[in-house]
CSV table of C-alpha atoms (C1' of nucleotides) in Angstrom, one decimal:
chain,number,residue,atom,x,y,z
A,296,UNK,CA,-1.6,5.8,14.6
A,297,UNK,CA,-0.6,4.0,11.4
A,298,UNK,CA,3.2,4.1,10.7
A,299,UNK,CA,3.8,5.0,14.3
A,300,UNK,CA,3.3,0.8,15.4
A,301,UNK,CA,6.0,0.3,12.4
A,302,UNK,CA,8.4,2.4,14.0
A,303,UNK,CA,8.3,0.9,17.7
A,304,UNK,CA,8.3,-2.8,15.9
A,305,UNK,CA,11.4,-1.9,14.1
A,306,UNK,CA,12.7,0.2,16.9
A,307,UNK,CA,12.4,-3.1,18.9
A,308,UNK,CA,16.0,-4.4,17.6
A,309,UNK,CA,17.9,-1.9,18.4
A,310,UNK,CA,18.3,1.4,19.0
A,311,UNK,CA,18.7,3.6,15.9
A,312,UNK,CA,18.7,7.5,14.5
A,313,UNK,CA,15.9,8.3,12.1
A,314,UNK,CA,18.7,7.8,9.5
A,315,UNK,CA,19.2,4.8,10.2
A,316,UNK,CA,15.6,4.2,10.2
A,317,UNK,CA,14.7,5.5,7.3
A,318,UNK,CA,17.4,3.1,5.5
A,319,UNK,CA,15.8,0.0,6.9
A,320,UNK,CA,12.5,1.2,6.3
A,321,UNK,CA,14.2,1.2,2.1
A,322,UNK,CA,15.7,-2.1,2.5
A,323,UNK,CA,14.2,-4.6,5.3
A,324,UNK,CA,10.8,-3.6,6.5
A,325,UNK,CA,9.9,-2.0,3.0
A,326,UNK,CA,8.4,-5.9,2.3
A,327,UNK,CA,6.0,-4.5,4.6
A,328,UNK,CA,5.7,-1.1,4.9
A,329,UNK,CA,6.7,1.7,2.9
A,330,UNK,CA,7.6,5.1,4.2
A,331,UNK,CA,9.1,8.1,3.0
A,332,UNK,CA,12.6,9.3,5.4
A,333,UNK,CA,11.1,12.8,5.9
A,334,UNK,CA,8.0,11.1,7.7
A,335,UNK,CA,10.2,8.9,10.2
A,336,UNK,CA,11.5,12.3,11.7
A,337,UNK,CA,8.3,13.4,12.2
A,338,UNK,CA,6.8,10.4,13.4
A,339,UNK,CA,10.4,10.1,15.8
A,340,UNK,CA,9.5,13.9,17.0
A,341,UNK,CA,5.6,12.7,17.8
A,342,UNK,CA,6.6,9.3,19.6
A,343,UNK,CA,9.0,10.8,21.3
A,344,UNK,CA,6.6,13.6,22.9
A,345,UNK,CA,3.9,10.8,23.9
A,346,UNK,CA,6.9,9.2,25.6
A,347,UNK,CA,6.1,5.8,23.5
A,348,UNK,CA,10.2,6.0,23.0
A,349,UNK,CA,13.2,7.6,23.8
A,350,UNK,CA,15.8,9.6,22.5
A,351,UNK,CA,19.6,9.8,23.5
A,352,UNK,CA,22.7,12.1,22.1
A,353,UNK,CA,25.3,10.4,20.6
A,354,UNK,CA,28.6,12.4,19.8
A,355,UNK,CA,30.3,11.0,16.5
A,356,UNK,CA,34.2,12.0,15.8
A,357,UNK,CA,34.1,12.3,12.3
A,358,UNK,CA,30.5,12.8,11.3
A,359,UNK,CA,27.6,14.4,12.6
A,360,UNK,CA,26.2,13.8,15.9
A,361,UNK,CA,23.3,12.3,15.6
A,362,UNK,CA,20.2,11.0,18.6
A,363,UNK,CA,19.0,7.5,18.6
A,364,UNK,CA,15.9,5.9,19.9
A,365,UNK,CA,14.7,3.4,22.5
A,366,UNK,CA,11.1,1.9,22.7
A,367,UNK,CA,10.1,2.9,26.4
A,368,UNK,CA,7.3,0.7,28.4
A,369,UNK,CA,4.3,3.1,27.4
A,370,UNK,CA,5.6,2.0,23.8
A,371,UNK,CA,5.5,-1.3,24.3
A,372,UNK,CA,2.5,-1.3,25.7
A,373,UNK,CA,1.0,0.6,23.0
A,374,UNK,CA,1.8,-2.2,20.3
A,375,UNK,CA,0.5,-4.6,23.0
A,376,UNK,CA,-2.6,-2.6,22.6
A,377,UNK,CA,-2.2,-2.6,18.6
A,378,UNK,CA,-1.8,-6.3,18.4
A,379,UNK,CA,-4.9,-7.2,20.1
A,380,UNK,CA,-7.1,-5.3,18.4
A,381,UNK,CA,-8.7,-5.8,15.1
A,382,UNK,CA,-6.4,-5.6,11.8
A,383,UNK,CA,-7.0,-3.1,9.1
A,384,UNK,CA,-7.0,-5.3,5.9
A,385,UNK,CA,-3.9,-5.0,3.4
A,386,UNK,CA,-3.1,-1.1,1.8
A,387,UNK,CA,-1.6,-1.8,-1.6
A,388,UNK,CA,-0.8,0.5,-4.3
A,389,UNK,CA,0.9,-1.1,-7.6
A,390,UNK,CA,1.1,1.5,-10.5
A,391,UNK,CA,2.9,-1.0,-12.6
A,392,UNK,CA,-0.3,-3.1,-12.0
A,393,UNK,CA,-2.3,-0.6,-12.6
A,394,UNK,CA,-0.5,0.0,-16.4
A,395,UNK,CA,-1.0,-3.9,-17.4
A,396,UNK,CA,-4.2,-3.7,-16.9
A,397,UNK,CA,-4.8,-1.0,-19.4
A,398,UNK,CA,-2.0,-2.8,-21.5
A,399,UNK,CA,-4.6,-3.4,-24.1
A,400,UNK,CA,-5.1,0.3,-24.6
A,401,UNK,CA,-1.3,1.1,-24.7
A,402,UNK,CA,1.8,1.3,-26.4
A,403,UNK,CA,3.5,-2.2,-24.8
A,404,UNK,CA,7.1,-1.5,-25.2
A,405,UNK,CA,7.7,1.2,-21.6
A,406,UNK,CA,5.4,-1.6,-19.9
A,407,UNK,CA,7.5,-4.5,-20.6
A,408,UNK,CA,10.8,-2.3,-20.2
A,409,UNK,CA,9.3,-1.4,-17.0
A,410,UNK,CA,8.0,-5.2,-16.1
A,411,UNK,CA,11.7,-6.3,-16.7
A,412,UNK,CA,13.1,-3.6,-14.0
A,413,UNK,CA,10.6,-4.7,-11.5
A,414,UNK,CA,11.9,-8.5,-11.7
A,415,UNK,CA,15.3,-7.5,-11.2
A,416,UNK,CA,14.6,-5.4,-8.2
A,417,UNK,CA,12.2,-8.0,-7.1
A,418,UNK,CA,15.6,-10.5,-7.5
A,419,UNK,CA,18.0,-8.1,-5.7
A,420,UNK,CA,15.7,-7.4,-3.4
A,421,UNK,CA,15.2,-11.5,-2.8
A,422,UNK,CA,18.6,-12.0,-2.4
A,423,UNK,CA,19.4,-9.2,0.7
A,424,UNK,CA,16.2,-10.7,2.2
A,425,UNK,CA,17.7,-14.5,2.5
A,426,UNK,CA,21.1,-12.8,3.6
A,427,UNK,CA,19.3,-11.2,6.2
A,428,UNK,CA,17.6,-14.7,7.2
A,429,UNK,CA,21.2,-16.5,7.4
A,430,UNK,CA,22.9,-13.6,9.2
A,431,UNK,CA,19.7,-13.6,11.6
A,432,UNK,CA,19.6,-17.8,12.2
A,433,UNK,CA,23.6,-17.8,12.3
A,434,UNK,CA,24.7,-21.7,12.9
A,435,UNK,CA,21.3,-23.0,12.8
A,436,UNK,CA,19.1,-24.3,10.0
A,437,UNK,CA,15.6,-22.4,9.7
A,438,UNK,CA,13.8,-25.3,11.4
A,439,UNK,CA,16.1,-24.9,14.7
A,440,UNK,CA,16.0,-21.4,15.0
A,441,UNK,CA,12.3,-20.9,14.0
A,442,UNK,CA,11.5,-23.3,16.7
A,443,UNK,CA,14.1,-22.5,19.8
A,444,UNK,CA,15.3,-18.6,18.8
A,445,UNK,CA,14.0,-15.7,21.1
A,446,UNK,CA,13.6,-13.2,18.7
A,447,UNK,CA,11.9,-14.7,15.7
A,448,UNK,CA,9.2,-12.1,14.3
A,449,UNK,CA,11.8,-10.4,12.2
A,450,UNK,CA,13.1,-13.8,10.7
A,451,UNK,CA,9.0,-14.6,9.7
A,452,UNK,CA,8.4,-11.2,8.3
A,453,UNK,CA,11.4,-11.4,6.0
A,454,UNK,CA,10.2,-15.1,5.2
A,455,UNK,CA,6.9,-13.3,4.0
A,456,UNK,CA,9.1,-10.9,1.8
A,457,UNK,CA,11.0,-13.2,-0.2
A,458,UNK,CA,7.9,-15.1,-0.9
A,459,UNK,CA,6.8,-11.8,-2.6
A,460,UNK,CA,9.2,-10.7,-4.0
A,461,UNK,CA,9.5,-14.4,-5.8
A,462,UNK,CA,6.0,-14.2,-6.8
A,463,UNK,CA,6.7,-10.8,-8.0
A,464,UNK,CA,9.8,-11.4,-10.0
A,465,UNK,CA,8.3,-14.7,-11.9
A,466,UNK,CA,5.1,-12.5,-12.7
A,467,UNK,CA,6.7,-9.6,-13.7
A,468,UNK,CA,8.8,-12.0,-16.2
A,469,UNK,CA,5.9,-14.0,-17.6
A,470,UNK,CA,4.0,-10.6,-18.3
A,471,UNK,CA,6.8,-9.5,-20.1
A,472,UNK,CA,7.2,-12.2,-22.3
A,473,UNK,CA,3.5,-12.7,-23.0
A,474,UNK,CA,3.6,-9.3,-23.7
A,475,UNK,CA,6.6,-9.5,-25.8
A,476,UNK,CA,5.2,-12.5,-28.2
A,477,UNK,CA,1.5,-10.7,-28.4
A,478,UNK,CA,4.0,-6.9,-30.0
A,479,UNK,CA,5.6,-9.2,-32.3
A,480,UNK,CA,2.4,-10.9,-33.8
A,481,UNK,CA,0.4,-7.9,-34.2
A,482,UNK,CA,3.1,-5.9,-35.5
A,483,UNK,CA,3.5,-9.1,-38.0
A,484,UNK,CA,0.0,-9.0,-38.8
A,485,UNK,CA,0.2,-5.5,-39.7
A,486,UNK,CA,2.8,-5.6,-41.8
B,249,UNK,CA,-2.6,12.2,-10.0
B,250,UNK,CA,-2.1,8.4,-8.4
B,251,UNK,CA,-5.9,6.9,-7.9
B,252,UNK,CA,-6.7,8.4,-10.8
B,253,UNK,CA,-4.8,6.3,-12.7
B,254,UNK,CA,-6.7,3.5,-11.3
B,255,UNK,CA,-10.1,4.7,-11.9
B,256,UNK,CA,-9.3,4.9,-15.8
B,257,UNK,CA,-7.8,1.5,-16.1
B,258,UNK,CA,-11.0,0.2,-14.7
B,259,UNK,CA,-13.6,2.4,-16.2
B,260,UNK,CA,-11.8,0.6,-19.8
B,261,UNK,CA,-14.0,-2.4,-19.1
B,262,UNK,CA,-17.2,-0.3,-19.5
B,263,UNK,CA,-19.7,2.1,-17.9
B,264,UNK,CA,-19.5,2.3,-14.4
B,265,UNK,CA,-21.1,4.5,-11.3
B,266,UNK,CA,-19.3,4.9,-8.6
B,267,UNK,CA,-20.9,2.3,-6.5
B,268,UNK,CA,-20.3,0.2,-8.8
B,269,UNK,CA,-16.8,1.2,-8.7
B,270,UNK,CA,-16.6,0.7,-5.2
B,271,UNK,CA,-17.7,-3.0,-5.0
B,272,UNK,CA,-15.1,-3.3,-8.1
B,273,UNK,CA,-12.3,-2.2,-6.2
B,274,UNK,CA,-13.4,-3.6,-2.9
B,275,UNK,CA,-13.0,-7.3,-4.8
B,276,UNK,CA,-11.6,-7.1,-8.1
B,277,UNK,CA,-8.7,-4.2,-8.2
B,278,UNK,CA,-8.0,-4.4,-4.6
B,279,UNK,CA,-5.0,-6.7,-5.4
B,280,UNK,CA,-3.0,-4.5,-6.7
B,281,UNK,CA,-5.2,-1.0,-5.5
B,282,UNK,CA,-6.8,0.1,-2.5
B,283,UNK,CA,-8.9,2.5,-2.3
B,284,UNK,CA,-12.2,3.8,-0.1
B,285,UNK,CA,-15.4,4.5,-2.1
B,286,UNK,CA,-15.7,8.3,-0.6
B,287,UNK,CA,-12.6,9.0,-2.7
B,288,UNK,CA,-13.6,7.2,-5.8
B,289,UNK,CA,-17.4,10.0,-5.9
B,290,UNK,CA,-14.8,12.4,-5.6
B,291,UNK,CA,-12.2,11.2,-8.1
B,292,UNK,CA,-15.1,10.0,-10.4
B,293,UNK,CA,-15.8,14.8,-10.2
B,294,UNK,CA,-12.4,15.2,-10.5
B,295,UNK,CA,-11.9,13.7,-13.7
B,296,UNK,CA,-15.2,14.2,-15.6
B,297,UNK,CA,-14.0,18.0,-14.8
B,298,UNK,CA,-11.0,16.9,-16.7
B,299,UNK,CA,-12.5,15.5,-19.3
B,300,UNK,CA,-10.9,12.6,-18.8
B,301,UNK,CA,-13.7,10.8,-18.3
B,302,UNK,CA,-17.6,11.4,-19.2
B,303,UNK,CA,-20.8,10.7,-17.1
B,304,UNK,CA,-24.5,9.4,-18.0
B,305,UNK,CA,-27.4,9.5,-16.5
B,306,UNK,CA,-28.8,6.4,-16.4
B,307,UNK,CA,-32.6,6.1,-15.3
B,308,UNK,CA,-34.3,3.0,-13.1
B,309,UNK,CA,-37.7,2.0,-12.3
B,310,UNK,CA,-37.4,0.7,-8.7
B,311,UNK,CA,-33.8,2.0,-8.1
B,312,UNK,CA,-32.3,5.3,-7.4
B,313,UNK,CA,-31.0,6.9,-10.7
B,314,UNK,CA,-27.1,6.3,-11.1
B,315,UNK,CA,-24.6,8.1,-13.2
B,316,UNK,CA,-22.4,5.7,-15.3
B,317,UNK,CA,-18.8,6.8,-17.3
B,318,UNK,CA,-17.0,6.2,-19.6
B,319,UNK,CA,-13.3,7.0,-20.3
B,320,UNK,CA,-12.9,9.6,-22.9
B,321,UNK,CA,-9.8,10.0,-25.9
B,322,UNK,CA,-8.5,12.7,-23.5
B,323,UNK,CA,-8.3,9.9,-21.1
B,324,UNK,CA,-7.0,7.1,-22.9
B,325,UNK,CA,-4.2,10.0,-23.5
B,326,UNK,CA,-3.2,10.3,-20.0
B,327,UNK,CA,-3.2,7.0,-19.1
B,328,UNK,CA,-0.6,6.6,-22.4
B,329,UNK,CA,1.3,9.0,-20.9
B,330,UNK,CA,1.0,7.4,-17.6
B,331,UNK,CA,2.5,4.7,-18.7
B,332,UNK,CA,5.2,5.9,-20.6
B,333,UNK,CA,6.7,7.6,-17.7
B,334,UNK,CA,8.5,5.8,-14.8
B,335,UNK,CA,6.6,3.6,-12.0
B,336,UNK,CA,6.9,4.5,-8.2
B,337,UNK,CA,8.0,1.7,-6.3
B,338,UNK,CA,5.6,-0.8,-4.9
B,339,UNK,CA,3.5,0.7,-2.2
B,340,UNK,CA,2.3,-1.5,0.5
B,341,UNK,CA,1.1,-1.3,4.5
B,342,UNK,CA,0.7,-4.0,6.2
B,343,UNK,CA,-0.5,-4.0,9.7
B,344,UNK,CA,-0.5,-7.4,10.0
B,345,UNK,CA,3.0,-7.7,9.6
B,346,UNK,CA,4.0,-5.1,12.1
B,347,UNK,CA,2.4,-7.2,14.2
B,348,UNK,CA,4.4,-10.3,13.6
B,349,UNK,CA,7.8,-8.1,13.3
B,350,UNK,CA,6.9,-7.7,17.3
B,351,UNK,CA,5.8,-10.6,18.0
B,352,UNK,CA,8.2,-12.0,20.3
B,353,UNK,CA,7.0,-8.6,23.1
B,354,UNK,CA,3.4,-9.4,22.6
B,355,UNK,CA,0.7,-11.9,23.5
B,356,UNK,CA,0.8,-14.0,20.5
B,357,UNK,CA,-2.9,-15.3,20.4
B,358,UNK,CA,-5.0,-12.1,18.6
B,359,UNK,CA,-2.0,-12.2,16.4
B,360,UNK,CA,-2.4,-16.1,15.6
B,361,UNK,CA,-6.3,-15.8,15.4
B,362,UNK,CA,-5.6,-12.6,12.7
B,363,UNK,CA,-3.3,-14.6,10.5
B,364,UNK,CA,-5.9,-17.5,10.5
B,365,UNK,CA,-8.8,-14.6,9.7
B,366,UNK,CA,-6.2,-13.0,7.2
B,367,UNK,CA,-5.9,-17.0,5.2
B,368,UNK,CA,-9.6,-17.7,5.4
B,369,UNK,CA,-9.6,-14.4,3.2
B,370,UNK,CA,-7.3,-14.8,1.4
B,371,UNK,CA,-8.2,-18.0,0.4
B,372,UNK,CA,-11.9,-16.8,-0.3
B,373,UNK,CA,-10.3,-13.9,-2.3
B,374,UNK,CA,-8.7,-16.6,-4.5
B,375,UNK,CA,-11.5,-18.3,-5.2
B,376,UNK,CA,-12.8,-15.3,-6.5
B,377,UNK,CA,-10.0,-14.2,-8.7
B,378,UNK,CA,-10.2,-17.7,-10.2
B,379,UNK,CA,-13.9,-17.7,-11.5
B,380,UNK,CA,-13.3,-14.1,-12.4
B,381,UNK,CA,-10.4,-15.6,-14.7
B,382,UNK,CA,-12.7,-18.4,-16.0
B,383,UNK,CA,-15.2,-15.7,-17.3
B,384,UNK,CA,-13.0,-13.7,-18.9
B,385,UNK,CA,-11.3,-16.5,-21.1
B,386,UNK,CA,-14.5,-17.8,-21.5
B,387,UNK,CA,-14.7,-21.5,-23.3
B,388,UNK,CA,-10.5,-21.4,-24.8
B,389,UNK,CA,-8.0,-22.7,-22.0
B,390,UNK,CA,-5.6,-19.9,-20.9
B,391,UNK,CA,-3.2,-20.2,-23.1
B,392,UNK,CA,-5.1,-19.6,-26.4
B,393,UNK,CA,-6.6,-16.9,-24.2
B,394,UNK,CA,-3.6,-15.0,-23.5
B,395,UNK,CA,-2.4,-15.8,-27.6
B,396,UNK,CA,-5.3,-14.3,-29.1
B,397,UNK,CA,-7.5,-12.7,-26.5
B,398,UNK,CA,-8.4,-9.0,-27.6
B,399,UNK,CA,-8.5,-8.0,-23.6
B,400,UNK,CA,-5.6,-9.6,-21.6
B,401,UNK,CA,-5.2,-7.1,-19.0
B,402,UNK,CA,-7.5,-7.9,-16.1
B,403,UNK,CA,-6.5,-11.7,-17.2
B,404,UNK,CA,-2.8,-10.9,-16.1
B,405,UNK,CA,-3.5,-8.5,-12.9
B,406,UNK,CA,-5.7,-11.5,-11.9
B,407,UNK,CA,-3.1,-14.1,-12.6
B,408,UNK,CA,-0.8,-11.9,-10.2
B,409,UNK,CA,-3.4,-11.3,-7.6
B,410,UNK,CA,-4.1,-15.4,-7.3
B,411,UNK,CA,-0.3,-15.5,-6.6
B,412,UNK,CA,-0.6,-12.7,-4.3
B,413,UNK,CA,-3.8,-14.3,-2.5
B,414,UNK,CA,-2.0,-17.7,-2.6
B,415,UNK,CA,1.4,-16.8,-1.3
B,416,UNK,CA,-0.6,-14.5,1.9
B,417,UNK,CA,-3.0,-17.4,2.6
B,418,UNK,CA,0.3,-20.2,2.5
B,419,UNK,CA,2.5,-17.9,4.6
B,420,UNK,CA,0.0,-16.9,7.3
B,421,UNK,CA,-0.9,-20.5,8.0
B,422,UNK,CA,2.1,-21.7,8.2
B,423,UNK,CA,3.2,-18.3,10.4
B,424,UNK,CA,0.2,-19.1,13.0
B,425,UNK,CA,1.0,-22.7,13.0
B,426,UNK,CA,4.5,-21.8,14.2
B,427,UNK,CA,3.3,-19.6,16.9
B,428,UNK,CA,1.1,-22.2,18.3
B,429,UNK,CA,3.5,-24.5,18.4
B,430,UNK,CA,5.9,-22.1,20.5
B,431,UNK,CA,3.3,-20.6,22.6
B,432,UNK,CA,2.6,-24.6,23.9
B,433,UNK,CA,6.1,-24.9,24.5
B,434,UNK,CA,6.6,-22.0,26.4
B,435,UNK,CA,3.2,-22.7,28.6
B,436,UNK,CA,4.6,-26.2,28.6
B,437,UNK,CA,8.0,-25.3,30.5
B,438,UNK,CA,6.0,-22.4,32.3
B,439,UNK,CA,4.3,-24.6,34.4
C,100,DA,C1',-40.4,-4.3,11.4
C,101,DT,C1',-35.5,-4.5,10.5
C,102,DA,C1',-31.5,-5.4,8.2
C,103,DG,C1',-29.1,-5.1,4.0
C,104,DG,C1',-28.4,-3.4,-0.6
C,105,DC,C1',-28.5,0.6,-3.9
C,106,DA,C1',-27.1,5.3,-4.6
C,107,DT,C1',-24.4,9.7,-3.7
C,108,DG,C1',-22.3,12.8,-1.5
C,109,DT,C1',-20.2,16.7,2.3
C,110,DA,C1',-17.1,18.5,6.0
C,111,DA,C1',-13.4,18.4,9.2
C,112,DG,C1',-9.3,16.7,10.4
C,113,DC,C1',-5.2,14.1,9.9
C,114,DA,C1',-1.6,11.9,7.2
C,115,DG,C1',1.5,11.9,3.5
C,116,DT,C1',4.1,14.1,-0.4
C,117,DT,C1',7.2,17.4,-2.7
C,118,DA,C1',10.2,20.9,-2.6
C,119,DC,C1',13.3,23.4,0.0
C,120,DA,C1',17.3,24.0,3.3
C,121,DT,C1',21.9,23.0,5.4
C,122,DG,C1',26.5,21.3,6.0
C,123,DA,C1',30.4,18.1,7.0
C,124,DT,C1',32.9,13.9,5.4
C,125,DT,C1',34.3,10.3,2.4
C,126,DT,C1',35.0,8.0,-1.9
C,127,DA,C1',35.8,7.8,-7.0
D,215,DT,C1',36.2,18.2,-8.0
D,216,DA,C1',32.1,15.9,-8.3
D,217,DA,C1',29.2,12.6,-6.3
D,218,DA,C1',27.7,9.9,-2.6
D,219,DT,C1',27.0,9.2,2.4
D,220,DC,C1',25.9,10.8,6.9
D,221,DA,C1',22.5,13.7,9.4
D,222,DT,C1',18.2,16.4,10.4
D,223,DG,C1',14.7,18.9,9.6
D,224,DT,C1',10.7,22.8,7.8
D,225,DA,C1',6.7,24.5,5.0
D,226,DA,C1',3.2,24.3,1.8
D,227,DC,C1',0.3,21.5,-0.4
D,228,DT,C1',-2.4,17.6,-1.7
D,229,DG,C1',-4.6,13.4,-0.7
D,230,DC,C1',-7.0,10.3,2.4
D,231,DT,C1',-9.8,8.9,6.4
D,232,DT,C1',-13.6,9.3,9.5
D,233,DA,C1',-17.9,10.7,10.6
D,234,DC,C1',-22.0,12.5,9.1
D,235,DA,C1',-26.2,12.9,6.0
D,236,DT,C1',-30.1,11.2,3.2
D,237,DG,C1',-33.5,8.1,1.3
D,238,DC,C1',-35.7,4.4,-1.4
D,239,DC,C1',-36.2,-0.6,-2.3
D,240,DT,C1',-36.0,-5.6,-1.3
D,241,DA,C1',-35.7,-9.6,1.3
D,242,DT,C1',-36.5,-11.9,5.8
DNA sequence: ATAGGCATGTAAGCAGTTACATGATTTA
DNA sequence: TAAATCATGTAACTGCTTACATGCCTAT
């Protein structure tokens, strides 16, 4: 049981079609959790068997029909079950990481092209978060709603998700310029 | 080929075995790679089978024997290549997150204790990073370091995983002290 | 004595990835 | 008319996790 709690919290909201899932799991919860649409059909297909959720028809005029799904009580209690026990520490995997720190090794020019896509994504990214956070607060300031709104765990996770993907962008962009200044020395040095 | 990629970018720093590995990524390359030390034995097999890397054995007196390696040309090659080609997103799991994302159907208390657990970490983490930074630039301040240093790399994944460390420790504190606050008040107006 | 660190693996099972497969509708 | 969006899966393969297995040395 591993991205079966991510599907039940993000099922939590609303109900939606593993389509639909698998979109959010791209845009919202991927600050968190990343998942591949072929998996959340599977993992639907499995939750639904162990009754954690539940499935419904629903007939579309123009496109095809399509089932969404509803987090039933044994679901619930399940991530009431996940959330008290112990956490498994944090699963990361950063191949562009993973090139800079061989960058002394390497040809620098694909790694800094590559640091420069990151930071915009990382800035296009940023900005759908903190248009989710106003569309989620609506008339209220952060403060207000963090403190009075009923459904706030969404609102903190995205809060956690433009933080990283700040962090991300300004690192990505200082690499790449550090980078950038050290390929222009050496390649003055050599001439 | 993903963790593979991994184990060459560290075995560039010099001879290791695959305990010693192990204890590397548990602290040092676990901010940007995760990884459990069963897989690195058997990724350390697959690649000396490569060739891409090339094993020693290195003998001690009141020890058990270890093998060390080293990363060979035909390794240095595919991590080039590696590089050159295009980056897979970010990949990331974060339990602790699902957890928050549901917050507001659970008993918030394990979850508040875990986010304090997860800063303590994080923060200790940090601290880590910080004197592994100070060792690598050795007696020139950081930005001489990064000018002239022969081996930047592991400088700039650490600089990114004290942001990383920072920005977890700042946003789960500040997470768990807004749950508190809400649990009072609902207890408060319970009564 | 016992716990912890050093050192290396195997085996079974589960989870995740890649490629394949289909087909209607809408937008450029 | 081509590309993108909506919509859902299967099958084969690879990679990862969990549990098991061993044994010596050092510090408390």
């Amino acid at each position: 049981m591993a991205l079966s709690h991510a599907v039940l919290a993000a099922l939590l909201d609303g109900e939606y079609s593993g389509y639909q899932l698998a979109k959010i799991f791209d845009v919202g919860v991927s600050n968190f959790w990343y998942a591949a649409p072929q998996q959340l059909y599977a993992e639907l297909a499995r939750l639904e068997e162990d009754g954690l959720i539940r499935g419904r028809q629903v007939m579309q005029h123009r496109r095809p029909n399509k089932r969404v799904f509803t987090v039933t009580d044994a679901g619930i209690g399940e991530l009431r079950h996940f959330a008290a026990a112990a956490t498994r520490p944090l699963f990361i995997r950063d191949d562009l990481a993973v090139k800079v720190q061989a960058i002394d090794h390497l040809d620098p020019a694909p790694v800094i092209a590559q640091l420069e896509e990151r930071a915009a994504e990382a800035a296009a990214k940023l900005a759908l978060f903190e248009k989710a956070l106003r569309h989620l607060r609506g008339d209220l300031d952060e403060e207000s709603f963090l403190r009075s709104g009923e459904r706030v765990g969404p609102y903190l996770t995205y809060l956690g998700g433009c933080r990283l993907e700040q962090e991300t962008s300004s690192w990505c962009l200082s690499t790449a310029r550090l980078l950038r200044e050290r390929a222009a020395r050496t390649q003055a040095a050599g001439e």
